[in-house]
PDB file of C-alpha atoms (C1' of nucleotides) in Angstrom:
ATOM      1  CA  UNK A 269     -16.826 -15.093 -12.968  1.00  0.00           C
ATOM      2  CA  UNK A 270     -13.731 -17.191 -13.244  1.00  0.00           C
ATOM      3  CA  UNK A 271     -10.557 -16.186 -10.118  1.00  0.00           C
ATOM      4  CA  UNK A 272      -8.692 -16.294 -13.481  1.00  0.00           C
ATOM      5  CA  UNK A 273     -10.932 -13.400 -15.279  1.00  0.00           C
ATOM      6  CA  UNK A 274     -10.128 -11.410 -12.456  1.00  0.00           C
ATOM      7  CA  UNK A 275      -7.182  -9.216 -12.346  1.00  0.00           C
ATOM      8  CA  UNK A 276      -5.264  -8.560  -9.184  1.00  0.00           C
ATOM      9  CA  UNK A 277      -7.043  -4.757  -9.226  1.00  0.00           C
ATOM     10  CA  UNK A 278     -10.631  -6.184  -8.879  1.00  0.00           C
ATOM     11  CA  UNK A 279      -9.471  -8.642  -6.301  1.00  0.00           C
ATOM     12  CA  UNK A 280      -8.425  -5.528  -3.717  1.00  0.00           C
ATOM     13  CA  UNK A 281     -11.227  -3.793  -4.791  1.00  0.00           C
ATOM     14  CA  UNK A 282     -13.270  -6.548  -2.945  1.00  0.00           C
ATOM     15  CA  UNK A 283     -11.214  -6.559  -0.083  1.00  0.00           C
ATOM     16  CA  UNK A 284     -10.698  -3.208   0.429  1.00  0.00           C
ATOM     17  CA  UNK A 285     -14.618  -3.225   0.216  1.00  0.00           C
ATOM     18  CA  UNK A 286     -14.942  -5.722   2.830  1.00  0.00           C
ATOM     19  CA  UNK A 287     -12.992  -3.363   5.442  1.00  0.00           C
ATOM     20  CA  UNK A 288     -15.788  -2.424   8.220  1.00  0.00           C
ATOM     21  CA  UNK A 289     -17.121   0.660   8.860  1.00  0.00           C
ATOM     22  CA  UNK A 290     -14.445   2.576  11.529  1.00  0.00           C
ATOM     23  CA  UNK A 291     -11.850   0.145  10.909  1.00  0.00           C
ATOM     24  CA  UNK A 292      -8.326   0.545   8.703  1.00  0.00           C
ATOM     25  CA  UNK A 293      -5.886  -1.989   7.448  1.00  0.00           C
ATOM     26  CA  UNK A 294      -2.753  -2.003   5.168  1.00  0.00           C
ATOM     27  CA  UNK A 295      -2.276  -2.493   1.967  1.00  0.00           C
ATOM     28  CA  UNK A 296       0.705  -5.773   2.992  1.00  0.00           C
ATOM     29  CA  UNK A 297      -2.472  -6.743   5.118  1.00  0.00           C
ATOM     30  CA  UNK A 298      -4.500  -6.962   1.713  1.00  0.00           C
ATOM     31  CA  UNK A 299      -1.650  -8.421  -0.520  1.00  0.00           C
ATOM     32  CA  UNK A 300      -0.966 -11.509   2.160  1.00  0.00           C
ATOM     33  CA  UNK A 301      -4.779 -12.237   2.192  1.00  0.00           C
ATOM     34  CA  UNK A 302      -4.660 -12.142  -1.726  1.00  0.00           C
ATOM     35  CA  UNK A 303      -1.700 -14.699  -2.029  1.00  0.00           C
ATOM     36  CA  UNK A 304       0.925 -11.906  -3.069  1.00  0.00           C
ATOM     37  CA  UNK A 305       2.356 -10.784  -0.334  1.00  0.00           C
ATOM     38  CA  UNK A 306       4.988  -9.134  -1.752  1.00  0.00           C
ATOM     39  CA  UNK A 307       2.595  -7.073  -4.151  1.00  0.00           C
ATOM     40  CA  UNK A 308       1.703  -4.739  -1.189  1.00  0.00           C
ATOM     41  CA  UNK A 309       2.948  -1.685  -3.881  1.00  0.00           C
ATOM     42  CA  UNK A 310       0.868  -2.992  -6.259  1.00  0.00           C
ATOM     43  CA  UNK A 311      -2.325  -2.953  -4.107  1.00  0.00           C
ATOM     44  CA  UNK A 312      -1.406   0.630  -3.708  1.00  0.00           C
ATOM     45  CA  UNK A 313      -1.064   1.007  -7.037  1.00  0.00           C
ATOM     46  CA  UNK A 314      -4.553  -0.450  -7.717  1.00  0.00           C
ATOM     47  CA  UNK A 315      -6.010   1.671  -5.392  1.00  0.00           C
ATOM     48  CA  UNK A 316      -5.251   4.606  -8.395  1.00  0.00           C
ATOM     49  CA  UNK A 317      -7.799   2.808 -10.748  1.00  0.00           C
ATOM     50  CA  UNK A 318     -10.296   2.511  -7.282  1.00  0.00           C
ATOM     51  CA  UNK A 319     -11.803   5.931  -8.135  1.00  0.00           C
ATOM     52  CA  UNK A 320     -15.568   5.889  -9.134  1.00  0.00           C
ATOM     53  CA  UNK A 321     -15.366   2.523  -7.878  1.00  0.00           C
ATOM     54  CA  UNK A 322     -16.997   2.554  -4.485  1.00  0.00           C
ATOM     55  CA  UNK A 323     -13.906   1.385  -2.834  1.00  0.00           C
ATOM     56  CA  UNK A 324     -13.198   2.965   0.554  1.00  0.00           C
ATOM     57  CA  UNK A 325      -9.416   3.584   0.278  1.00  0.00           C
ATOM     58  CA  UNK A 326      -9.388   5.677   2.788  1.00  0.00           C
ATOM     59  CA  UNK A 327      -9.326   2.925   4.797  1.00  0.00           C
ATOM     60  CA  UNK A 328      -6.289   1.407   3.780  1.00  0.00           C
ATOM     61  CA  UNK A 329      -2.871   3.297   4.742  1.00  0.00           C
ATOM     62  CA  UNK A 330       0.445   2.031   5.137  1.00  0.00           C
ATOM     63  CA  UNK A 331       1.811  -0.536   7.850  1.00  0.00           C
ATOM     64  CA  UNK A 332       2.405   2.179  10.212  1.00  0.00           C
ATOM     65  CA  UNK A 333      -1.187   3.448  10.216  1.00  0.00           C
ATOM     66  CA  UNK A 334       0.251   6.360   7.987  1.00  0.00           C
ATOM     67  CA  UNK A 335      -2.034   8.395   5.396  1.00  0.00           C
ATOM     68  CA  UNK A 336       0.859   7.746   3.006  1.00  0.00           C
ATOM     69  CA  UNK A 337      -2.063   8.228  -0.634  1.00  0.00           C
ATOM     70  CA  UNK A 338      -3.538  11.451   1.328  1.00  0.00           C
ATOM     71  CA  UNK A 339      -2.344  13.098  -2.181  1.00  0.00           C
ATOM     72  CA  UNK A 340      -4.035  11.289  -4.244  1.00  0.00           C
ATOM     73  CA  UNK A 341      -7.652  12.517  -2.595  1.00  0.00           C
ATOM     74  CA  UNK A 342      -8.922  15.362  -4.365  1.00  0.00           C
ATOM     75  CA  UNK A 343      -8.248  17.549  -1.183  1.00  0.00           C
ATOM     76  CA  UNK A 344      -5.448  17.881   0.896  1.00  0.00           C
ATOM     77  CA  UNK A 345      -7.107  16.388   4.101  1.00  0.00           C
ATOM     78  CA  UNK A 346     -10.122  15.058   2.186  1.00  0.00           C
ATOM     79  CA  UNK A 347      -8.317  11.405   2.977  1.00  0.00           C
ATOM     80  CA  UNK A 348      -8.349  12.447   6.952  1.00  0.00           C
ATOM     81  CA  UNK A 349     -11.958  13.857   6.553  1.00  0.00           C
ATOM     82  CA  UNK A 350     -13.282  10.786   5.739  1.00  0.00           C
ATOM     83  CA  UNK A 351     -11.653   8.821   8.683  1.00  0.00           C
ATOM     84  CA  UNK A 352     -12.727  11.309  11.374  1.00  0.00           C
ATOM     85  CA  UNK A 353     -16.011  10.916   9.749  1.00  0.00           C
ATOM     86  CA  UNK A 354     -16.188   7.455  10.536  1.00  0.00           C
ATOM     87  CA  UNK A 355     -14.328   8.058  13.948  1.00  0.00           C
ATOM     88  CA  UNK A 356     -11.413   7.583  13.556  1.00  0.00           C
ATOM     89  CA  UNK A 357      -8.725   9.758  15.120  1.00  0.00           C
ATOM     90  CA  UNK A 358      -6.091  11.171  12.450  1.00  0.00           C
ATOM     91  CA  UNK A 359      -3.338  13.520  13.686  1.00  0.00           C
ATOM     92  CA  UNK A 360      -0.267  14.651  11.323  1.00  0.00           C
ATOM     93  CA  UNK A 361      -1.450  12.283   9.074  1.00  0.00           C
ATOM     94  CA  UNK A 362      -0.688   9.567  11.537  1.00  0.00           C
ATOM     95  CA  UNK A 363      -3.654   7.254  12.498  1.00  0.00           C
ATOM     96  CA  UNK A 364      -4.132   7.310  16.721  1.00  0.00           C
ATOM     97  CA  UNK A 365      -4.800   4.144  18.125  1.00  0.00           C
ATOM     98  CA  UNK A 366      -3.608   2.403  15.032  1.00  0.00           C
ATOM     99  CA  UNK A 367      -3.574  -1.298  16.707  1.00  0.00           C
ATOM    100  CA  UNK A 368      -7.040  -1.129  18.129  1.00  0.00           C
ATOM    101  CA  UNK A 369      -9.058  -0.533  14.725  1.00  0.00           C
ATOM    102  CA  UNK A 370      -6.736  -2.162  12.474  1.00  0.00           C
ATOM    103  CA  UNK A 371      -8.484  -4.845  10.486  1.00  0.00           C
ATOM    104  CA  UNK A 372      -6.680  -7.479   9.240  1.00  0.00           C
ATOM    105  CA  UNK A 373      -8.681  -9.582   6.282  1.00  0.00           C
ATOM    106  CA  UNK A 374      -6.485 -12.954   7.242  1.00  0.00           C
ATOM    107  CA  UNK A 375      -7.284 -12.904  10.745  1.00  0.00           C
ATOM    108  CA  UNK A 376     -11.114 -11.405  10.288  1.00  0.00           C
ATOM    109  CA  UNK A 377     -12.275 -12.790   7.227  1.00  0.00           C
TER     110      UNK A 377
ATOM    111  C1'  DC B  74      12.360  -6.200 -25.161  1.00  0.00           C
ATOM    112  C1'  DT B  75      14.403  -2.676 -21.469  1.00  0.00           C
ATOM    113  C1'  DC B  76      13.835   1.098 -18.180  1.00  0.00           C
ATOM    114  C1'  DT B  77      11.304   3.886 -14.934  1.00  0.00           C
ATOM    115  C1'  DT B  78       7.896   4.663 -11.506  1.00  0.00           C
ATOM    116  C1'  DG B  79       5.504   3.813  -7.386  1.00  0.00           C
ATOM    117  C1'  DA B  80      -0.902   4.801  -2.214  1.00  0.00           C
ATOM    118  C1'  DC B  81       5.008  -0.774   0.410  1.00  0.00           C
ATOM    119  C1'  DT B  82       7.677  -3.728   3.665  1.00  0.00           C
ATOM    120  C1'  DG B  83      11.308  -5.892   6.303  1.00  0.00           C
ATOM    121  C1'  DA B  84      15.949  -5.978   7.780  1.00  0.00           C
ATOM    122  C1'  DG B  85      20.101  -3.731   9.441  1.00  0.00           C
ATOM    123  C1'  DG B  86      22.697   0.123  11.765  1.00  0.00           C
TER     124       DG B  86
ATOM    125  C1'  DG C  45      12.401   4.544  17.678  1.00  0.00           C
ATOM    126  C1'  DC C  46      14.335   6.718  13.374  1.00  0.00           C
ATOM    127  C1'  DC C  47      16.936   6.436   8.901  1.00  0.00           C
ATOM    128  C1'  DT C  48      18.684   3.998   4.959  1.00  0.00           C
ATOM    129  C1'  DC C  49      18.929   0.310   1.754  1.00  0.00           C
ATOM    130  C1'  DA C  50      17.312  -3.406  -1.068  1.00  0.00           C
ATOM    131  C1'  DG C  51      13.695  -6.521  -2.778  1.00  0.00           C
ATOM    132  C1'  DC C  52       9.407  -6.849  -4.600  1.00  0.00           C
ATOM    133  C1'  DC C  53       6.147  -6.850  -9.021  1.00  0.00           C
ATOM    134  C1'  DA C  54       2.633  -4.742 -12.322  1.00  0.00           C
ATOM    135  C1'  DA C  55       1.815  -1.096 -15.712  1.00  0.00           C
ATOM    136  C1'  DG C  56       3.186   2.364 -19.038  1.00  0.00           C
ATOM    137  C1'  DA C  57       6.557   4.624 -22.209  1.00  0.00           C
TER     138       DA C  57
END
DNA sequence: CTCTTGACTGAGG
DNA sequence: GCCTCAGCCAAGA
């Protein structure tokens, strides 16, 4: 598998698969790590294709720990469901304790 | 080829 | 801290 045979999709599919159990990061976190950091829409816009992938985007939220592709879960608070379910405290669609459990893939990884 | 659409971000007021 | 604006770049029509 050639870097070059993979498209900038399938790279933040691996990161975003790498993101630990609990933890969140951003999808500017995931563009920087990837070289293209100022493709952070475009990881969001990969994240459309991550369905039936595996991929946890759930995890990944905006720079301000906001659930800003809540609408793209099947439910309206699916999104939130899953984070609570991995303990992680969502009110108003605003991550608590953002700083603590964000997980950045340059400074982790 | 051009134009529009975004799950974004940083800078300025 | 909040709001607005502009830059960014890939995909689809």
């Amino acid at each position: 598998m050639k870097p070059e045979t993979l498209n900038f999709f399938d790279k933040v599919y691996e990161v975003a698969k790498l993101i630990p159990f609990g933890r969140v990061t951003s999808y500017g976190a995931i563009a920087r790590y990837l070289g293209a950091a100022r493709s952070a829409r475009m990881v969001g816009y990969a994240m459309n294709g991550s369905h039936g992938k595996n991929v946890p985007a759930h995890r990944v939220v905006n720079r301000k720990g906001l659930l800003t592709g809540k609408h793209h879960f099947d439910g309206t608070n699916l999104m939130q469901q899953l984070l609570e379910s991995e303990g992680v405290v969502v009110i108003e669609n605003q991550i608590q304790n953002f700083d603590n459990i964000f997980w950045d893939p340059l400074n982790e990884l």
